[in-house]
Coordinates of C-alpha atoms and ligand atoms in Angstrom, one line a residue:
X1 CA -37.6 -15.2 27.6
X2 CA -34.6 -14.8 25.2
X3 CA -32.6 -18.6 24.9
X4 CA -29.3 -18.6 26.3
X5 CA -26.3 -18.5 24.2
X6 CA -23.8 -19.6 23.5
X7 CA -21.0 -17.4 21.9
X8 CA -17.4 -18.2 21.3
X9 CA -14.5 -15.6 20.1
X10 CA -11.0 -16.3 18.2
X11 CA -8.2 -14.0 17.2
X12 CA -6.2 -14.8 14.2
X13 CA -3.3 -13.7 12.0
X14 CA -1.3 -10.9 13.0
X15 CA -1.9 -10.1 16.7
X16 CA -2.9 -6.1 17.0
X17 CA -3.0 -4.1 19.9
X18 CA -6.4 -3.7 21.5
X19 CA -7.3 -6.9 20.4
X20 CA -7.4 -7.9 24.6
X21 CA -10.1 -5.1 25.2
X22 CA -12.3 -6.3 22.3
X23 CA -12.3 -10.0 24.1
X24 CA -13.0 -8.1 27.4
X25 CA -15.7 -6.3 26.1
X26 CA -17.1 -9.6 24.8
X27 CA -17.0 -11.2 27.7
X28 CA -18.4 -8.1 30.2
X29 CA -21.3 -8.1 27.4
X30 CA -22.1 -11.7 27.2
X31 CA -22.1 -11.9 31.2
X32 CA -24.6 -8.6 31.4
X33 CA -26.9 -10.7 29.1
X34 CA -26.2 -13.9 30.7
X35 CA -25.2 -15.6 27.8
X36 CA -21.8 -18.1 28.2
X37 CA -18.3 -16.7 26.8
X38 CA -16.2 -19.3 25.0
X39 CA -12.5 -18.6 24.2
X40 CA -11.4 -20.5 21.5
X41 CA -7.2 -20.8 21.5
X42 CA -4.3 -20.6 19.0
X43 CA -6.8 -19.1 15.9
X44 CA -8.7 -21.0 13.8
X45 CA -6.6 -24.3 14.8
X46 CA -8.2 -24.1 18.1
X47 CA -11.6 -24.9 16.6
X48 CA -9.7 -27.5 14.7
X49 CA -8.2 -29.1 17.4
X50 CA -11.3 -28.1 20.4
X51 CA -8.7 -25.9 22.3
X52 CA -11.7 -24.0 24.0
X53 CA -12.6 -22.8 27.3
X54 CA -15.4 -21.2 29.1
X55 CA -14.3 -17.3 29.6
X56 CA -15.3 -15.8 32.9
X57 CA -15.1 -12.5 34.0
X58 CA -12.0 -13.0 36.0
X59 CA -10.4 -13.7 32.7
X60 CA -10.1 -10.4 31.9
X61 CA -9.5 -8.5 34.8
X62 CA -6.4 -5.8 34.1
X63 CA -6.2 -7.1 30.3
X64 CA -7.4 -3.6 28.4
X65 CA -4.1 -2.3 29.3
X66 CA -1.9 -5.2 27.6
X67 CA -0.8 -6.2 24.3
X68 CA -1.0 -9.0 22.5
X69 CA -4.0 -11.4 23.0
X70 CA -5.4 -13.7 25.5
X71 CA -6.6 -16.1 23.3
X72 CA -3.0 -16.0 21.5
X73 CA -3.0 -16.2 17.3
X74 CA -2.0 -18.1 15.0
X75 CA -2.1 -18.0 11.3
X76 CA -4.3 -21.4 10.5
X77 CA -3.3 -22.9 6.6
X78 CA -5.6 -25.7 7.3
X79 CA -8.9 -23.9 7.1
X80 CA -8.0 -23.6 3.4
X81 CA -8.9 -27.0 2.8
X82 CA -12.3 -28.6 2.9
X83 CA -10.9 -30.9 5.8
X84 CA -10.4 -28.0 7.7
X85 CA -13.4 -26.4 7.4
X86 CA -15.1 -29.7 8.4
X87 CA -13.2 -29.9 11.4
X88 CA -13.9 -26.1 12.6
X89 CA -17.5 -26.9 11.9
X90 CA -17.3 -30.0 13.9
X91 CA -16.3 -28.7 17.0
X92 CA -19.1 -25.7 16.3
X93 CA -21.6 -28.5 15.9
X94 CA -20.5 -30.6 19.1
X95 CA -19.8 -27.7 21.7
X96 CA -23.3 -26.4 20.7
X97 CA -22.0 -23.3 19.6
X98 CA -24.8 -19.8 18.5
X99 CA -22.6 -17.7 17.1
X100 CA -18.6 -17.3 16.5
X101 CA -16.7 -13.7 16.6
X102 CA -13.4 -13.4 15.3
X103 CA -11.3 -10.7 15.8
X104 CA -8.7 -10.6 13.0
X105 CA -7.9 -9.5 9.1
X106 CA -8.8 -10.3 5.6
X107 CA -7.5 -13.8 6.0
X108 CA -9.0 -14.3 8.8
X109 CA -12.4 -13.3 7.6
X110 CA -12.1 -15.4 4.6
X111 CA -11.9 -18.2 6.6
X112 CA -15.0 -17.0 8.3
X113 CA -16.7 -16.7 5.2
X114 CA -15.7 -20.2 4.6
X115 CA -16.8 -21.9 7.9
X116 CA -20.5 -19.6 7.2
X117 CA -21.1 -21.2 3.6
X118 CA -21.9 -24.5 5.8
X119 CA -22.6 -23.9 9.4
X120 CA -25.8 -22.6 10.3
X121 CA -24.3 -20.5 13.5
X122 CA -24.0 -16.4 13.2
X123 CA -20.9 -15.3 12.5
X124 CA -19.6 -11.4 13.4
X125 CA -15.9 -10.1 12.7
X126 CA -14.5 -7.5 14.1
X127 CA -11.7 -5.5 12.1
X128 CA -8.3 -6.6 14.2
X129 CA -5.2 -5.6 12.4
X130 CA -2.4 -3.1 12.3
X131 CA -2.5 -3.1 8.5
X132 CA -5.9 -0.7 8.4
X133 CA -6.6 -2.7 5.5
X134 CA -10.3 -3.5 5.8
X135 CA -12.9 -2.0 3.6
X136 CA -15.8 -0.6 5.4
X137 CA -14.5 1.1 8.6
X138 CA -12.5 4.1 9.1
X139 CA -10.4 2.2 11.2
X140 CA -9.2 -1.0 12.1
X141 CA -8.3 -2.0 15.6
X142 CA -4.8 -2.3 16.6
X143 CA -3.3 0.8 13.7
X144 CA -3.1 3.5 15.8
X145 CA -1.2 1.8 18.6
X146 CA 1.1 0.7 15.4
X147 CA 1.2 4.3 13.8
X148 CA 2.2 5.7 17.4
X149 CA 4.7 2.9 18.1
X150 CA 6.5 3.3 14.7
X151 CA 6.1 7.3 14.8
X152 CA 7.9 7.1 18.2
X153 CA 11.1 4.7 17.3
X154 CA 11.6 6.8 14.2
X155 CA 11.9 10.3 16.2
X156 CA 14.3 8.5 18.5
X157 CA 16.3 7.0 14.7
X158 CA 15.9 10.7 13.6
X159 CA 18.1 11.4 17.3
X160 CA 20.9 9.5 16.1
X161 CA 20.5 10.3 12.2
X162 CA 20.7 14.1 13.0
X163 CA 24.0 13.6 14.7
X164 CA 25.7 12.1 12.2
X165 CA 23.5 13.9 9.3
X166 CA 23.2 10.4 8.0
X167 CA 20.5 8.8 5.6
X168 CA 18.3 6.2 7.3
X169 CA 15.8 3.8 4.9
X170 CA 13.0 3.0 7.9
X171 CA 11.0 -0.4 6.2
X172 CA 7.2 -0.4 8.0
X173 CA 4.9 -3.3 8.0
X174 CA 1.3 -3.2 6.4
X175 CA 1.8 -6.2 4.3
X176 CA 0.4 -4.9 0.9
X177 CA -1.0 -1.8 1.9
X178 CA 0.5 1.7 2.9
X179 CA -1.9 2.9 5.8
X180 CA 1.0 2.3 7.9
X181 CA 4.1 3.7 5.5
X182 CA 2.3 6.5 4.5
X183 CA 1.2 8.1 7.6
X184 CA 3.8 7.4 10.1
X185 CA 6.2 9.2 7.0
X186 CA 3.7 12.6 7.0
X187 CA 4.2 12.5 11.2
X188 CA 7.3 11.6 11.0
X189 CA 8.4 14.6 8.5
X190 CA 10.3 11.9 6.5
X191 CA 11.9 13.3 3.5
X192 CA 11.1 10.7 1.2
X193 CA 7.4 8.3 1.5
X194 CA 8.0 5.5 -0.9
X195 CA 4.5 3.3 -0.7
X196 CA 1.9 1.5 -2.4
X197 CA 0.1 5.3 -3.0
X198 CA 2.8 7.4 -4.8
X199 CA 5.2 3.6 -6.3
X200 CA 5.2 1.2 -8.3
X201 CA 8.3 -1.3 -8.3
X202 CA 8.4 -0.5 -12.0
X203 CA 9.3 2.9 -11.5
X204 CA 12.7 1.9 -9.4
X205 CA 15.1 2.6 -11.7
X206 CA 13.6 6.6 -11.8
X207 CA 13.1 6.8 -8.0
X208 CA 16.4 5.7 -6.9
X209 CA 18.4 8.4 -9.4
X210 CA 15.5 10.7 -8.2
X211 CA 16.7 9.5 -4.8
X212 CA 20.6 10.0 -5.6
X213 CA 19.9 13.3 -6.9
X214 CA 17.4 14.8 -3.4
X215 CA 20.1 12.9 -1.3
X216 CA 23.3 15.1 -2.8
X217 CA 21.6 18.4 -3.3
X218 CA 20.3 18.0 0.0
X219 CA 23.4 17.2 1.9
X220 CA 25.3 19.5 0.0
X221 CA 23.1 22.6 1.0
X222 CA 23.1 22.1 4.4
X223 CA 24.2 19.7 7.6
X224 CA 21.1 17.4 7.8
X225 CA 19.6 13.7 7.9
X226 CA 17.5 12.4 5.1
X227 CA 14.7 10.0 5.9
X228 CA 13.2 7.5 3.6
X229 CA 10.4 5.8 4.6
X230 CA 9.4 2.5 3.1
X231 CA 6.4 0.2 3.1
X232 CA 7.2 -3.4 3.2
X233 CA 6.8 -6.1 0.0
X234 CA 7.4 -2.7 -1.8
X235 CA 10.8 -1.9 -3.2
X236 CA 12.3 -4.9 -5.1
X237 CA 14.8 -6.4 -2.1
X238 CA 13.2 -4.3 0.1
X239 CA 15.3 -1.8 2.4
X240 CA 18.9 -3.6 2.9
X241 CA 18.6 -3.5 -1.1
X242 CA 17.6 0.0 -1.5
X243 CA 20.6 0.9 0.5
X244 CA 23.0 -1.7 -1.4
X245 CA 21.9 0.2 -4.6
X246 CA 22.3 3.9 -3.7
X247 CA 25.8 2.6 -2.2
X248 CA 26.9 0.8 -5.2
X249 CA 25.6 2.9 -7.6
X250 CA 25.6 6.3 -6.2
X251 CA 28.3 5.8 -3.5
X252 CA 25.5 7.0 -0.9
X253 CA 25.9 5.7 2.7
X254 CA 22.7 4.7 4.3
X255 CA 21.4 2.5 7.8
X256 CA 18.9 0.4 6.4
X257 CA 16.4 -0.3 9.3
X258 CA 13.7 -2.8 9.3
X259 CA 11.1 -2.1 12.1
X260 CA 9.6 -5.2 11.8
X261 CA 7.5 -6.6 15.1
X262 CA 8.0 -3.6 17.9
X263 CA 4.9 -2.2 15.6
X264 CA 2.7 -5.3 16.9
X265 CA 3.6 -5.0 20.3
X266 CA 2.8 -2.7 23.3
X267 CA 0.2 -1.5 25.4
X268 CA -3.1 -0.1 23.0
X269 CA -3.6 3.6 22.8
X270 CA -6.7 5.2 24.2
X271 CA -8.0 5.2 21.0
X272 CA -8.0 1.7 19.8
X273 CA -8.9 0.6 23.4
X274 CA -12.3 2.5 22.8
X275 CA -12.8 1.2 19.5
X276 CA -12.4 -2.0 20.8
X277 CA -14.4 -1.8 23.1
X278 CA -17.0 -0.5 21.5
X279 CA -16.9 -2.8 18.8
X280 CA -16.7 -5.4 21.5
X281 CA -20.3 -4.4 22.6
X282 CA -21.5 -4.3 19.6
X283 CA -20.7 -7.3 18.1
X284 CA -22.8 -9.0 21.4
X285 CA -25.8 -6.9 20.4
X286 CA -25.6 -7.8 16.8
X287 CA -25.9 -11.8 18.1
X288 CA -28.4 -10.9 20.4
X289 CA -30.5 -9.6 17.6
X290 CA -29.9 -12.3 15.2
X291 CA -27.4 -10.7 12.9
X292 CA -24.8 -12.6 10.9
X293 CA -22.0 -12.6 8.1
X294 CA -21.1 -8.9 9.2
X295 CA -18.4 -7.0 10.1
X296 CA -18.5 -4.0 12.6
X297 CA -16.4 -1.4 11.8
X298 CA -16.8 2.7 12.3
X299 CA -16.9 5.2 10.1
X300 CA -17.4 9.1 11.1
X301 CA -18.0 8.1 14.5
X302 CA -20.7 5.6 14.5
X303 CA -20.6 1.7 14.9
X304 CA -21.3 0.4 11.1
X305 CA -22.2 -3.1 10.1
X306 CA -20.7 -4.0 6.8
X307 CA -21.3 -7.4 4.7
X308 CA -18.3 -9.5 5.8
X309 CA -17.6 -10.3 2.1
X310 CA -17.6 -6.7 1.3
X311 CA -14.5 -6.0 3.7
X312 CA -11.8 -8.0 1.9
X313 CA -12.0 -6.1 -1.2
X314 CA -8.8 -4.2 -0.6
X315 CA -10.3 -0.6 -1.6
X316 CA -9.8 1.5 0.9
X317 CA -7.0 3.9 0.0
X318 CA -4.9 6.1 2.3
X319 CA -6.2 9.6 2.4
X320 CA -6.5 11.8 -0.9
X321 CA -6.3 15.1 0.8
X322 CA -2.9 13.4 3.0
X323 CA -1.5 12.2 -0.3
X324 CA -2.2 15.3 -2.2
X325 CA -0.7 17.2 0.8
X326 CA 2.5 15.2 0.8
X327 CA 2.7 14.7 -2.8
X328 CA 2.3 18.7 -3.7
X329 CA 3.6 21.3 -0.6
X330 CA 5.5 18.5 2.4
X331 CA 7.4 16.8 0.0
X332 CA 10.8 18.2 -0.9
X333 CA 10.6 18.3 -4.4
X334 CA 7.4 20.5 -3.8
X335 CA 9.0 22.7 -1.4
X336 CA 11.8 23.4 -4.0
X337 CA 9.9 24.7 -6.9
Ligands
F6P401 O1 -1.0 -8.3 9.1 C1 -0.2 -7.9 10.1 C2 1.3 -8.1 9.7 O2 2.0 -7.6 10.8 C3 1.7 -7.4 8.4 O3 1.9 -6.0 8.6 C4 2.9 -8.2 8.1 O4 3.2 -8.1 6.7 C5 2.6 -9.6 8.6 O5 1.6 -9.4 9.5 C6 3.7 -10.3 9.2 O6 3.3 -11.6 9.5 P1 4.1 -12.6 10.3 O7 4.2 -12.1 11.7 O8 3.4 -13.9 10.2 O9 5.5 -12.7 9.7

């Protein structure tokens, strides 16, 4: 007969959406093989501190649909040190923990990585993030609720931009990566895409008299808004500076908008539910079958595992064909040559 585990689950840094139907799926898959569900609180420093709790099936009732996660987040600076580590490991070690799954992002997995190097447990993450910016899967759970949720406030911006044929600079998250920047800005037909795949902060002083120059000839042609979209920890002073600069230097009036947390928030769409949920499964299998140190992820439609070291590396780029697409026919400058 196969020895009951035990299996607990954490979610850490940056909450995504979807991130509730990954624990559910944990938990339905640990009760179908009758192994026990521990919920570990508050991230990493719930290990530190043993804020755990058996997770029953009850739990998560009517939690696939929310936002946010059960298990609430945190972002844990302790389990950078050695004494933090030791701690996490501790409470492993005492609870009589099999295997941990955390749900999170590169920092999140580095802490995993960290915890693995001296506790004898298996470990499994699953990609949790808005950012998308996790080697190895197509996908990470949590971006296309994001994508959709920034997509959605812009059109309405674009509403109140058209009216008043005004420029709008729209700052999106995705910490140092433009999954997020560049393709809510192709959906959202912005005028302008400023982001980690097509800038570099030492091109500024080019890009904002490029800027100057689209934003005149375009206004002067015809009655219309002009969008800039920008990826955060980009542009130097980010996108109340931007507009300062095309004011004080170009005499350009612009709404500076930072979008900031709505793009955390909200109930998961279809697709990252079934990611989730899938991934969920999976990651219970994995245990089952002795696996460790991996990551689950999908790419072209099938569940991959993927070295947990090997999904920090901060490869994956955005899209060739998108970027060639936006860079060479979308993009105004393209369409006026
Ligand atoms: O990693 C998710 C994310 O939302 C990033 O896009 C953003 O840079 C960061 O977290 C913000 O973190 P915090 O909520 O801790 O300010």
């Amino acid at each position: 007969m196969n020895k009951k585990l035990k299996i607990a689950i954490l979610t850490s840094g940056g909450d995504a959406p979807g991130m509730n139907a990954a624990i559910r799926a944990i938990v339905l898959a640990c009760n179908r093989y009758n192994y026990d569900c521990i919920g570990v609180y508050h991230g990493y420093n719930g290990l530190i501190n043993a804020d755990i709790a058996k997770l029953k099936i009850e739990a998560v009732n009517n939690i696939i649909q929310q936002g946010g996660t059960l298990l609430k987040s945190a972002r844990c600076p302790e389990l950078r040190t050695k004494t933090g580590v030791q701690q996490a490991i501790n409470t492993l070690i005492k609870e009589q923990i099999d295997a941990l799954i955390v749900i999170g992002g590169d920092g999140s997995f580095t802490g995993l990585l960290a915890i693995a190097e001296q506790w004898r447990g298996q470990v499994i993450g699953l990609p949790g993030t808005i950012d998308n910016d996790l080697d190895g899967t197509d996908y990470t759970i949590g971006f296309a609720t994001a994508i959709n949720t920034a997509i959605e406030a812009i059109d309405k911006i674009r509403d109140t931009a058209n009216a008043f044929d005004r420029v709008f600079i729209v700052e999106l998250m995705g910490r140092n990566s433009g999954h997020i920047a560049f393709n809510v800005g192709v959906a959202c037909a912005a005028e302008q895409i400023i982001s980690f795949e097509n800038f570099h902060p030492s091109q500024a002083e080019d890009k904002l008299a490029e800027l100057a120059e689209e934003i005149y000839a375009e206004q002067k042609s015809k009655d219309n808004s002009y969008l800039v979209v920008l990826a955060e920890n980009l542009w130097p002073g980010g996108a109340m500076h931007l507009a300062e600069q095309l004011k004080e230097q170009f005499n350009i009036d612009c709404a500076a908008c930072v979008l900031g947390h709505i793009q955390r928030g909200g109930s998961p769409v279809a697709k990252d539910r079934i990611l989730a949920t899938k991934l969920g499964v999976g990651a219970v299998q994995a245990i089952k079958v002795g696996k460790s140190l991996l990551m689950l992820g999908e790419r072209d439609n099938e569940i991959v595992e993927v070295a947990l070291s090997e999904t920090i590396k901060h490869s994956k780029t955005v899209n060739e064909n998108l970027v060639a697409a936006q860079q060479n026919i979308l993009a105004l400058t393209a369409r006026s040559n």
